[in-house]
Amino acid sequence: MTKQFAGKVVLVSGGSRGIGFGIGQAFASAGAEVVLAASSEQTLAAAAAAVAAKVGRRPATIAADLRAEVGCRAVFEEVMTRYSGCDILVNSAGATKAGDFLALPDNDWQDGFDLKFFACVRLCRLFWPVLAERHGHVVNIIGGAARTPDPGFLIGGSVNAAMANFTKGLAGLGKRAGVNVNAIYPGMTETERVEQLFEQRARAAGKSSAEIRQELIAREGLQRLGRPEDIAALTLFLCGEEARHIQGVAIAVDGGATPGLY
């Protein structure tokens, strides 16, 4: 891979595992100064070691609770102290729960919005002036449930729909500020996160996790689940100069699972 992002500072929230980790590793391979932000120092250390082993460069890590404004501000201040700016912000944090609607308490709803939606809003607000100064990029990793409501995933669908609306509105500001803002809608992707969702759905349906996996793959007519590198490849493209005229779009990377027109 060419070092097309050499000298660029890239912050990936939720970067210690799954899709966020895959995106961070891809940017590091392309020469960027990568910062991975997540809540656990232990998982961040493991992620940084894995990236270093593969690409020969260790990304920076910041452990902070992104559910709270103080955590988002801590990430911002650390990035600014280390690098005096940021070129690319990827919002990939989030772990909304699936399950029986009547069994999901308010705390689960609040947690879903705090980590995915409000963390995204706060990080965008904090970094916006420096992103505008550098004509940077924002990529929000959302999810297909924003477009396709699912009675077994009402928290995720609601949070993702809010993220989608926010992203499109922010892109309007980005047109004036010189910041490209786009979204990616991953489908089911081979991560620890999707295994947790299978288990949550299985408990609600009284089935096994393996049965839920096979049912969902069959229902959506997929050849395979997605991989983090599928999402990473599109993220890098959207943040390159060749994609500068792409603004305010949401692209599904789901093997064709989305049934609607867009």
Coordinates of C-alpha atoms in Angstrom, one line a residue:
M1 CA 0.0 0.0 0.0
T2 CA 1.3 3.5 -0.8
K3 CA 2.0 6.0 1.9
Q4 CA -0.7 8.3 0.7
F5 CA -1.6 9.5 4.2
A6 CA 2.0 10.2 5.3
G7 CA 1.9 13.3 7.6
K8 CA -1.8 13.1 8.2
V9 CA -3.2 12.8 11.8
V10 CA -6.1 10.3 12.0
L11 CA -8.2 9.8 15.1
V12 CA -10.3 6.7 15.3
S13 CA -12.8 6.4 18.1
G14 CA -13.7 2.9 19.1
G15 CA -10.3 2.0 17.6
S16 CA -9.2 -0.8 19.9
R17 CA -11.1 -3.6 18.2
G18 CA -13.4 -4.6 15.4
I19 CA -14.1 -2.2 12.6
G20 CA -12.4 0.7 14.3
F21 CA -9.2 -1.3 14.8
G22 CA -9.3 -2.4 11.1
I23 CA -9.6 1.2 10.0
G24 CA -6.8 2.4 12.3
Q25 CA -4.5 -0.3 11.0
A26 CA -5.2 0.5 7.4
F27 CA -4.4 4.2 8.0
A28 CA -1.2 3.2 9.8
S29 CA -0.2 1.0 6.8
A30 CA -0.8 4.1 4.6
G31 CA 1.6 6.2 6.6
A32 CA -0.7 8.2 8.8
E33 CA -0.1 9.2 12.4
V34 CA -2.9 7.2 13.9
V35 CA -4.5 7.8 17.3
L36 CA -6.8 5.0 18.7
A37 CA -9.3 6.1 21.3
A38 CA -11.4 3.7 23.4
S39 CA -12.3 3.1 27.1
S40 CA -9.9 0.2 27.9
E41 CA -6.2 0.7 28.3
Q42 CA -5.7 -3.1 28.1
T43 CA -7.5 -3.5 24.8
L44 CA -5.8 -0.4 23.4
A45 CA -2.4 -1.7 24.3
A46 CA -3.2 -5.0 22.6
A47 CA -4.5 -3.2 19.5
A48 CA -1.4 -0.9 19.3
A49 CA 0.9 -4.0 19.6
A50 CA -1.0 -5.7 16.8
V51 CA -0.7 -2.7 14.5
A52 CA 3.0 -2.3 15.3
A53 CA 3.6 -6.0 14.5
K54 CA 1.9 -5.7 11.1
V55 CA 3.0 -2.3 9.9
G56 CA 6.1 -1.6 11.9
R57 CA 4.7 1.6 13.5
R58 CA 2.9 1.8 16.8
P59 CA -0.2 4.1 16.9
A60 CA -0.8 6.4 19.7
T61 CA -3.6 5.4 22.1
I62 CA -5.9 7.4 24.4
A63 CA -8.0 5.7 27.1
A64 CA -11.1 7.7 27.8
D65 CA -14.8 7.2 28.5
L66 CA -16.4 8.6 25.3
R67 CA -19.8 8.4 26.9
A68 CA -19.1 11.6 28.8
E69 CA -18.2 15.0 27.6
V70 CA -15.1 15.1 29.8
G71 CA -13.8 11.9 28.1
C72 CA -14.3 13.4 24.6
R73 CA -12.5 16.6 25.7
A74 CA -9.6 14.6 27.1
V75 CA -9.2 12.9 23.7
F76 CA -9.3 16.3 22.0
E77 CA -6.8 17.9 24.3
E78 CA -4.4 14.9 24.1
V79 CA -4.4 14.9 20.3
M80 CA -3.9 18.7 20.1
T81 CA -1.0 18.4 22.6
R82 CA 0.7 15.7 20.7
Y83 CA 0.0 16.8 17.1
S84 CA -1.3 20.4 17.2
G85 CA -4.2 19.3 14.9
C86 CA -6.1 16.6 13.2
D87 CA -6.8 15.8 9.5
I88 CA -9.3 12.9 9.7
L89 CA -11.8 12.0 12.3
V90 CA -13.4 8.5 12.2
N91 CA -16.3 8.0 14.6
S92 CA -16.5 4.2 15.1
A93 CA -17.3 3.9 18.8
G94 CA -20.6 2.3 19.7
A95 CA -22.1 -0.9 21.1
T96 CA -25.9 -0.6 21.2
K97 CA -27.8 -3.7 22.5
A98 CA -30.2 -5.9 20.7
G99 CA -33.0 -7.9 22.3
D100 CA -36.6 -7.9 23.3
F101 CA -38.0 -4.3 23.4
L102 CA -39.9 -4.8 26.6
A103 CA -36.8 -6.2 28.4
L104 CA -34.5 -3.3 27.4
P105 CA -34.3 -0.7 30.3
D106 CA -33.8 3.0 29.9
N107 CA -30.1 2.6 30.9
D108 CA -29.5 0.5 27.7
W109 CA -31.1 3.2 25.6
Q110 CA -29.1 6.0 27.3
D111 CA -25.9 4.0 27.0
G112 CA -26.4 3.4 23.3
F113 CA -27.0 7.1 22.6
D114 CA -24.1 8.3 24.9
L115 CA -21.4 6.1 23.3
K116 CA -22.3 6.2 19.7
F117 CA -24.4 9.4 19.0
F118 CA -23.3 11.9 21.6
A119 CA -19.6 10.9 21.4
C120 CA -19.8 11.5 17.7
V121 CA -21.4 14.9 18.1
R122 CA -19.0 16.0 20.8
L123 CA -15.9 14.9 18.9
C124 CA -17.1 16.5 15.7
R125 CA -17.8 19.8 17.6
L126 CA -14.4 19.8 19.4
F127 CA -12.3 19.0 16.3
W128 CA -14.3 21.0 13.7
P129 CA -12.2 24.1 13.8
V130 CA -8.9 22.2 13.2
L131 CA -10.6 20.0 10.6
A132 CA -11.7 23.1 8.8
E133 CA -8.3 24.7 9.0
R134 CA -6.8 21.6 7.4
H135 CA -9.7 20.9 5.0
G136 CA -10.1 17.5 6.6
H137 CA -12.5 14.6 6.6
V138 CA -15.1 13.1 8.9
V139 CA -16.3 9.6 8.4
N140 CA -19.0 8.2 10.6
I141 CA -19.4 4.5 10.9
I142 CA -23.1 4.0 11.4
G143 CA -25.0 0.8 10.4
G144 CA -27.6 -0.5 8.1
A145 CA -30.3 -0.4 10.8
A146 CA -30.5 3.3 10.2
R147 CA -32.2 2.5 6.9
T148 CA -33.9 -0.8 7.8
P149 CA -35.8 -0.9 11.1
D150 CA -35.6 -4.2 12.9
P151 CA -37.9 -5.0 15.9
G152 CA -35.1 -6.9 17.5
F153 CA -32.7 -4.0 17.3
L154 CA -34.7 -0.9 18.2
I155 CA -31.9 0.8 20.2
G156 CA -29.4 0.4 17.4
G157 CA -31.8 1.4 14.7
S158 CA -32.8 4.6 16.6
V159 CA -29.2 5.5 17.4
N160 CA -28.1 4.8 13.8
A161 CA -30.9 6.9 12.4
A162 CA -30.0 9.8 14.6
M163 CA -26.3 9.4 13.4
A164 CA -27.4 9.4 9.8
N165 CA -29.4 12.6 10.1
F166 CA -26.6 14.3 12.0
T167 CA -24.1 13.3 9.4
K168 CA -26.1 14.6 6.5
G169 CA -26.7 17.9 8.3
L170 CA -23.0 18.2 9.3
A171 CA -22.1 17.7 5.7
G172 CA -24.0 20.9 4.9
L173 CA -21.7 22.8 7.2
G174 CA -18.8 20.9 5.7
K175 CA -19.5 22.3 2.3
R176 CA -19.0 25.8 3.6
A177 CA -16.0 24.9 5.9
G178 CA -14.1 22.7 3.4
V179 CA -14.6 19.5 5.5
N180 CA -15.8 16.4 3.8
V181 CA -18.4 14.5 5.9
N182 CA -19.6 11.1 4.8
A183 CA -21.0 7.9 6.4
I184 CA -20.5 4.2 6.0
Y185 CA -23.2 1.7 6.8
P186 CA -21.5 -1.7 7.5
G187 CA -23.7 -4.8 7.3
M188 CA -23.0 -7.7 9.6
T189 CA -19.2 -7.8 10.0
E190 CA -17.0 -10.5 11.5
T191 CA -16.2 -8.8 14.9
E192 CA -16.6 -9.5 18.6
R193 CA -19.4 -7.0 18.4
V194 CA -21.5 -9.0 15.9
E195 CA -21.1 -12.1 18.0
Q196 CA -22.5 -10.2 21.0
L197 CA -25.5 -9.2 18.9
F198 CA -26.1 -12.7 17.8
E199 CA -26.0 -13.8 21.5
Q200 CA -28.4 -11.0 22.5
R201 CA -30.8 -11.9 19.7
A202 CA -30.5 -15.6 20.6
R203 CA -31.5 -15.0 24.2
A204 CA -34.5 -13.0 23.2
A205 CA -35.6 -15.6 20.7
G206 CA -34.8 -18.7 22.7
K207 CA -32.4 -20.0 20.1
S208 CA -28.7 -20.6 19.8
S209 CA -26.2 -18.0 18.6
A210 CA -25.3 -20.2 15.6
E211 CA -29.0 -20.5 14.6
I212 CA -29.4 -16.7 14.7
R213 CA -26.3 -16.3 12.6
Q214 CA -27.5 -18.7 9.9
E215 CA -31.0 -17.3 9.9
L216 CA -29.7 -13.7 9.3
I217 CA -27.2 -14.8 6.6
A218 CA -30.0 -16.8 4.8
R219 CA -32.5 -14.0 5.2
E220 CA -30.2 -11.4 3.6
G221 CA -28.9 -13.8 0.9
L222 CA -25.3 -13.2 1.8
Q223 CA -22.3 -15.2 0.6
R224 CA -20.3 -14.2 3.7
L225 CA -20.3 -11.7 6.5
G226 CA -18.3 -8.5 6.0
R227 CA -14.7 -8.0 7.3
P228 CA -13.2 -5.0 8.9
E229 CA -10.9 -4.5 6.0
D230 CA -13.9 -4.1 3.7
I231 CA -15.0 -1.0 5.7
A232 CA -11.4 0.2 6.0
A233 CA -10.8 0.2 2.3
L234 CA -13.8 2.5 1.7
T235 CA -12.9 4.8 4.6
L236 CA -9.4 5.4 3.1
F237 CA -10.9 6.1 -0.3
L238 CA -13.4 8.6 1.1
C239 CA -10.5 10.4 2.9
G240 CA -8.3 10.7 -0.2
E241 CA -8.1 13.6 -2.5
E242 CA -9.7 11.6 -5.4
A243 CA -12.9 11.5 -3.3
R244 CA -12.9 15.2 -2.5
H245 CA -16.2 15.8 -4.5
I246 CA -18.0 13.1 -2.5
Q247 CA -19.9 15.0 0.3
G248 CA -22.8 14.0 2.5
V249 CA -23.3 10.5 1.2
A250 CA -23.9 7.2 3.1
I251 CA -22.5 4.1 1.5
A252 CA -23.5 0.6 2.5
V253 CA -20.8 -2.1 2.7
D254 CA -23.1 -5.0 3.4
G255 CA -22.9 -7.5 0.5
G256 CA -26.2 -6.2 -0.9
A257 CA -28.2 -6.9 2.3
T258 CA -30.0 -3.5 2.3
P259 CA -33.3 -4.0 0.6
G260 CA -34.2 -0.4 -0.1
L261 CA -33.2 1.9 -3.0
Y262 CA -30.4 3.6 -1.2

